[in-house]
């Protein structure tokens, strides 16, 4: 038994190694790599962010704290759309126990109505499809424009670094500048996903408690 299992493992690994060797022989060409959309490129993200910064600078008397208003103006539509998807996913998740309760009541009936059962199944399918699509588009949308924010801030940080005077370079060390570009830009890029996760969690909890009190009493 042990010899057979050992031989099987050796066979699996030999096939895996041969497959990897074949893959390494195939050279990747430039055409094999899918190109980004123009709106997902770092240059486009920086141009949008810089344009909003210029508008904020003209509208505001002070030049302090222009980053957050510029980011809000640049990505407000995406933020609202992703928030709407997060809300749809929360509603679909909360609707699952209600549909389960409806199925239990339907099965408890002595006489079953075929059309009522088909209606419940159709509603369940619609809600599960809506939950799956909204969750996936929520995650993808949040990560997508979060990456745009990160690209815009990183580009702006590098461009600002090239324009710093010698006196400004004395005030901000190289480690601080790298921290601004690498760490802070990354955290702001992760902000959209965590923001919508933060407010949907208590909302889902409130909906669940309401459903519990409505069904159990």
mmCIF file of C-alpha atoms in Angstrom:
data_model
loop_
_atom_site.group_PDB
_atom_site.id
_atom_site.type_symbol
_atom_site.label_atom_id
_atom_site.label_comp_id
_atom_site.label_asym_id
_atom_site.label_seq_id
_atom_site.Cartn_x
_atom_site.Cartn_y
_atom_site.Cartn_z
ATOM 1 C CA UNK A 1 0.000 0.000 0.000
ATOM 2 C CA UNK A 2 2.793 2.368 0.929
ATOM 3 C CA UNK A 3 4.776 1.528 -2.213
ATOM 4 C CA UNK A 4 1.735 2.192 -4.431
ATOM 5 C CA UNK A 5 1.046 5.546 -2.788
ATOM 6 C CA UNK A 6 4.710 6.495 -3.072
ATOM 7 C CA UNK A 7 4.768 5.559 -6.731
ATOM 8 C CA UNK A 8 1.611 7.587 -7.275
ATOM 9 C CA UNK A 9 3.145 10.642 -5.664
ATOM 10 C CA UNK A 10 6.277 10.290 -7.778
ATOM 11 C CA UNK A 11 4.116 10.021 -10.893
ATOM 12 C CA UNK A 12 2.118 13.149 -9.971
ATOM 13 C CA UNK A 13 5.271 15.136 -9.273
ATOM 14 C CA UNK A 14 6.927 13.972 -12.496
ATOM 15 C CA UNK A 15 3.917 15.139 -14.502
ATOM 16 C CA UNK A 16 3.926 18.460 -12.655
ATOM 17 C CA UNK A 17 7.643 18.997 -13.233
ATOM 18 C CA UNK A 18 7.363 18.129 -16.915
ATOM 19 C CA UNK A 19 4.451 20.574 -17.266
ATOM 20 C CA UNK A 20 6.419 23.344 -15.603
ATOM 21 C CA UNK A 21 9.399 22.643 -17.848
ATOM 22 C CA UNK A 22 7.181 22.929 -20.919
ATOM 23 C CA UNK A 23 5.747 26.221 -19.673
ATOM 24 C CA UNK A 24 9.187 27.689 -19.129
ATOM 25 C CA UNK A 25 10.123 27.003 -22.741
ATOM 26 C CA UNK A 26 7.260 29.160 -24.029
ATOM 27 C CA UNK A 27 8.323 32.791 -24.242
ATOM 28 C CA UNK A 28 5.802 35.489 -23.409
ATOM 29 C CA UNK A 29 5.401 38.224 -26.000
ATOM 30 C CA UNK A 30 4.129 41.753 -25.593
ATOM 31 C CA UNK A 31 0.882 40.866 -27.337
ATOM 32 C CA UNK A 32 0.197 38.140 -24.760
ATOM 33 C CA UNK A 33 -0.087 40.725 -21.973
ATOM 34 C CA UNK A 34 -3.491 42.463 -21.940
ATOM 35 C CA UNK A 35 -3.256 46.236 -22.022
ATOM 36 C CA UNK A 36 -4.913 48.489 -19.463
ATOM 37 C CA UNK A 37 -7.828 50.723 -20.215
ATOM 38 C CA UNK A 38 -6.868 54.368 -20.550
ATOM 39 C CA UNK A 39 -8.820 55.273 -17.413
ATOM 40 C CA UNK A 40 -6.881 52.684 -15.387
ATOM 41 C CA UNK A 41 -3.456 54.026 -16.286
ATOM 42 C CA UNK A 42 -1.433 55.924 -13.708
ATOM 43 C CA UNK A 43 -0.990 58.903 -16.027
ATOM 44 C CA UNK A 44 -4.737 59.340 -16.445
ATOM 45 C CA UNK A 45 -5.335 58.946 -12.704
ATOM 46 C CA UNK A 46 -2.726 61.597 -11.964
ATOM 47 C CA UNK A 47 -4.170 64.016 -14.531
ATOM 48 C CA UNK A 48 -7.644 63.728 -13.013
ATOM 49 C CA UNK A 49 -6.252 64.212 -9.505
ATOM 50 C CA UNK A 50 -4.075 67.166 -10.556
ATOM 51 C CA UNK A 51 -7.025 68.821 -12.293
ATOM 52 C CA UNK A 52 -9.150 68.552 -9.170
ATOM 53 C CA UNK A 53 -6.280 69.884 -7.064
ATOM 54 C CA UNK A 54 -6.045 72.928 -9.322
ATOM 55 C CA UNK A 55 -9.789 73.518 -9.021
ATOM 56 C CA UNK A 56 -9.658 73.204 -5.248
ATOM 57 C CA UNK A 57 -6.698 75.571 -5.123
ATOM 58 C CA UNK A 58 -8.621 78.200 -7.104
ATOM 59 C CA UNK A 59 -11.792 77.835 -5.030
ATOM 60 C CA UNK A 60 -10.077 77.732 -1.638
ATOM 61 C CA UNK A 61 -8.233 80.639 -0.069
ATOM 62 C CA UNK A 62 -5.766 78.358 1.727
ATOM 63 C CA UNK A 63 -3.625 75.669 0.117
ATOM 64 C CA UNK A 64 -3.807 73.297 3.072
ATOM 65 C CA UNK A 65 -5.493 69.870 3.003
ATOM 66 C CA UNK A 66 -6.270 69.802 -0.707
ATOM 67 C CA UNK A 67 -5.637 66.071 -1.097
ATOM 68 C CA UNK A 68 -8.807 64.732 0.493
ATOM 69 C CA UNK A 69 -11.203 67.178 -1.257
ATOM 70 C CA UNK A 70 -9.488 66.477 -4.576
ATOM 71 C CA UNK A 71 -9.782 62.715 -4.089
ATOM 72 C CA UNK A 72 -13.434 63.091 -3.087
ATOM 73 C CA UNK A 73 -14.194 65.118 -6.206
ATOM 74 C CA UNK A 74 -12.274 62.720 -8.437
ATOM 75 C CA UNK A 75 -13.842 59.471 -7.218
ATOM 76 C CA UNK A 76 -17.200 60.439 -5.728
ATOM 77 C CA UNK A 77 -19.205 58.684 -8.454
ATOM 78 C CA UNK A 78 -17.262 55.445 -8.050
ATOM 79 C CA UNK A 79 -17.598 55.673 -4.272
ATOM 80 C CA UNK A 80 -21.369 56.088 -4.441
ATOM 81 C CA UNK A 81 -21.767 53.302 -7.002
ATOM 82 C CA UNK A 82 -19.697 50.858 -4.956
ATOM 83 C CA UNK A 83 -21.665 51.848 -1.859
ATOM 84 C CA UNK A 84 -24.901 51.079 -3.711
ATOM 85 C CA UNK A 85 -23.546 47.637 -4.635
ATOM 86 C CA UNK A 86 -22.533 47.036 -1.020
ATOM 87 C CA UNK A 87 -26.059 47.968 0.090
ATOM 88 C CA UNK A 88 -27.606 45.571 -2.454
ATOM 89 C CA UNK A 89 -25.367 42.773 -1.244
ATOM 90 C CA UNK A 90 -26.360 43.468 2.371
ATOM 91 C CA UNK A 91 -30.056 43.380 1.503
ATOM 92 C CA UNK A 92 -29.611 40.125 -0.438
ATOM 93 C CA UNK A 93 -27.786 38.507 2.479
ATOM 94 C CA UNK A 94 -30.493 39.543 4.954
ATOM 95 C CA UNK A 95 -33.243 38.324 2.619
ATOM 96 C CA UNK A 96 -31.907 34.731 2.755
ATOM 97 C CA UNK A 97 -33.341 33.934 6.249
ATOM 98 C CA UNK A 98 -36.680 35.468 5.244
ATOM 99 C CA UNK A 99 -36.859 33.206 2.213
ATOM 100 C CA UNK A 100 -35.873 30.235 4.364
ATOM 101 C CA UNK A 101 -38.697 31.065 6.751
ATOM 102 C CA UNK A 102 -41.074 31.276 3.772
ATOM 103 C CA UNK A 103 -39.928 27.843 2.570
ATOM 104 C CA UNK A 104 -40.520 26.369 6.034
ATOM 105 C CA UNK A 105 -44.034 27.780 6.140
ATOM 106 C CA UNK A 106 -44.712 26.526 2.615
ATOM 107 C CA UNK A 107 -43.565 23.001 3.492
ATOM 108 C CA UNK A 108 -45.782 23.031 6.611
ATOM 109 C CA UNK A 109 -48.929 23.482 4.512
ATOM 110 C CA UNK A 110 -51.019 20.384 3.947
ATOM 111 C CA UNK A 111 -51.880 21.468 0.416
ATOM 112 C CA UNK A 112 -49.005 22.791 -1.656
ATOM 113 C CA UNK A 113 -49.583 25.375 -4.334
ATOM 114 C CA UNK A 114 -47.246 24.753 -7.262
ATOM 115 C CA UNK A 115 -47.201 28.378 -8.379
ATOM 116 C CA UNK A 116 -46.361 29.581 -4.873
ATOM 117 C CA UNK A 117 -43.449 27.142 -4.678
ATOM 118 C CA UNK A 118 -42.151 28.175 -8.088
ATOM 119 C CA UNK A 119 -42.445 31.818 -7.044
ATOM 120 C CA UNK A 120 -40.358 31.192 -3.929
ATOM 121 C CA UNK A 121 -37.721 29.339 -5.942
ATOM 122 C CA UNK A 122 -37.607 32.136 -8.525
ATOM 123 C CA UNK A 123 -37.226 34.808 -5.835
ATOM 124 C CA UNK A 124 -34.460 32.783 -4.189
ATOM 125 C CA UNK A 125 -32.583 32.450 -7.489
ATOM 126 C CA UNK A 126 -32.928 36.170 -8.201
ATOM 127 C CA UNK A 127 -31.672 37.138 -4.747
ATOM 128 C CA UNK A 128 -28.709 34.752 -4.877
ATOM 129 C CA UNK A 129 -27.716 36.000 -8.329
ATOM 130 C CA UNK A 130 -28.052 39.585 -7.107
ATOM 131 C CA UNK A 131 -25.965 38.808 -4.027
ATOM 132 C CA UNK A 132 -23.217 37.153 -6.070
ATOM 133 C CA UNK A 133 -23.025 39.890 -8.714
ATOM 134 C CA UNK A 134 -23.224 42.788 -6.258
ATOM 135 C CA UNK A 135 -20.549 41.315 -4.002
ATOM 136 C CA UNK A 136 -18.139 40.621 -6.828
ATOM 137 C CA UNK A 137 -18.637 44.019 -8.455
ATOM 138 C CA UNK A 138 -18.345 45.672 -5.049
ATOM 139 C CA UNK A 139 -15.003 44.017 -4.358
ATOM 140 C CA UNK A 140 -13.720 44.621 -7.883
ATOM 141 C CA UNK A 141 -14.930 48.235 -8.039
ATOM 142 C CA UNK A 142 -13.477 49.128 -4.643
ATOM 143 C CA UNK A 143 -10.108 47.593 -5.469
ATOM 144 C CA UNK A 144 -10.112 49.126 -8.936
ATOM 145 C CA UNK A 145 -10.611 52.765 -8.050
ATOM 146 C CA UNK A 146 -8.589 52.265 -4.891
ATOM 147 C CA UNK A 147 -5.688 51.335 -7.162
ATOM 148 C CA UNK A 148 -6.393 54.462 -9.196
ATOM 149 C CA UNK A 149 -6.198 56.575 -6.053
ATOM 150 C CA UNK A 150 -2.940 54.923 -5.071
ATOM 151 C CA UNK A 151 -1.465 55.448 -8.553
ATOM 152 C CA UNK A 152 -2.495 59.105 -8.578
ATOM 153 C CA UNK A 153 -1.012 59.794 -5.150
ATOM 154 C CA UNK A 154 2.199 57.925 -5.936
ATOM 155 C CA UNK A 155 2.673 59.873 -9.173
ATOM 156 C CA UNK A 156 1.907 63.154 -7.411
ATOM 157 C CA UNK A 157 4.382 62.306 -4.666
ATOM 158 C CA UNK A 158 7.186 61.557 -7.104
ATOM 159 C CA UNK A 159 6.503 64.718 -9.112
ATOM 160 C CA UNK A 160 6.462 66.777 -5.926
ATOM 161 C CA UNK A 161 9.737 65.161 -4.863
ATOM 162 C CA UNK A 162 11.418 66.308 -8.062
ATOM 163 C CA UNK A 163 10.343 69.903 -7.426
ATOM 164 C CA UNK A 164 11.444 70.128 -3.780
ATOM 165 C CA UNK A 165 13.953 72.802 -2.946
ATOM 166 C CA UNK A 166 17.050 72.153 -0.885
ATOM 167 C CA UNK A 167 15.493 73.742 2.200
ATOM 168 C CA UNK A 168 12.419 71.497 1.892
ATOM 169 C CA UNK A 169 14.641 68.464 1.538
ATOM 170 C CA UNK A 170 16.234 69.336 4.879
ATOM 171 C CA UNK A 171 12.823 69.437 6.578
ATOM 172 C CA UNK A 172 11.668 66.089 5.171
ATOM 173 C CA UNK A 173 14.053 63.170 5.222
ATOM 174 C CA UNK A 174 14.244 60.535 2.511
ATOM 175 C CA UNK A 175 12.576 57.990 4.794
ATOM 176 C CA UNK A 176 9.627 60.300 5.406
ATOM 177 C CA UNK A 177 9.157 60.922 1.687
ATOM 178 C CA UNK A 178 9.307 57.203 0.904
ATOM 179 C CA UNK A 179 6.804 56.600 3.700
ATOM 180 C CA UNK A 180 4.425 59.146 2.162
ATOM 181 C CA UNK A 181 4.642 57.515 -1.248
ATOM 182 C CA UNK A 182 4.650 53.840 -0.255
ATOM 183 C CA UNK A 183 2.698 53.496 2.983
ATOM 184 C CA UNK A 184 0.229 56.399 3.017
ATOM 185 C CA UNK A 185 -0.697 56.033 -0.645
ATOM 186 C CA UNK A 186 -1.263 52.302 -0.095
ATOM 187 C CA UNK A 187 -3.530 52.949 2.884
ATOM 188 C CA UNK A 188 -5.623 55.441 0.952
ATOM 189 C CA UNK A 189 -5.882 52.899 -1.854
ATOM 190 C CA UNK A 190 -7.288 50.369 0.619
ATOM 191 C CA UNK A 191 -9.700 52.920 2.079
ATOM 192 C CA UNK A 192 -12.704 52.335 -0.288
ATOM 193 C CA UNK A 193 -13.011 48.640 0.498
ATOM 194 C CA UNK A 194 -12.619 49.059 4.253
ATOM 195 C CA UNK A 195 -14.974 52.056 4.350
ATOM 196 C CA UNK A 196 -17.878 50.166 2.796
ATOM 197 C CA UNK A 197 -17.104 47.083 4.880
ATOM 198 C CA UNK A 198 -17.274 49.215 8.026
ATOM 199 C CA UNK A 199 -20.754 50.620 7.488
ATOM 200 C CA UNK A 200 -22.301 47.503 5.921
ATOM 201 C CA UNK A 201 -21.403 45.294 8.918
ATOM 202 C CA UNK A 202 -23.565 47.167 11.510
ATOM 203 C CA UNK A 203 -26.286 47.669 8.890
ATOM 204 C CA UNK A 204 -26.409 43.941 8.233
ATOM 205 C CA UNK A 205 -26.516 43.313 11.976
ATOM 206 C CA UNK A 206 -29.416 45.753 12.400
ATOM 207 C CA UNK A 207 -31.319 44.114 9.540
ATOM 208 C CA UNK A 208 -30.701 40.660 11.042
ATOM 209 C CA UNK A 209 -32.020 41.745 14.446
ATOM 210 C CA UNK A 210 -35.087 43.262 12.815
ATOM 211 C CA UNK A 211 -35.764 40.048 10.887
ATOM 212 C CA UNK A 212 -35.287 38.020 14.070
ATOM 213 C CA UNK A 213 -37.764 40.130 16.022
ATOM 214 C CA UNK A 214 -40.202 40.077 13.085
ATOM 215 C CA UNK A 215 -40.217 36.302 12.709
ATOM 216 C CA UNK A 216 -39.700 35.071 16.268
ATOM 217 C CA UNK A 217 -41.296 37.979 18.123
#
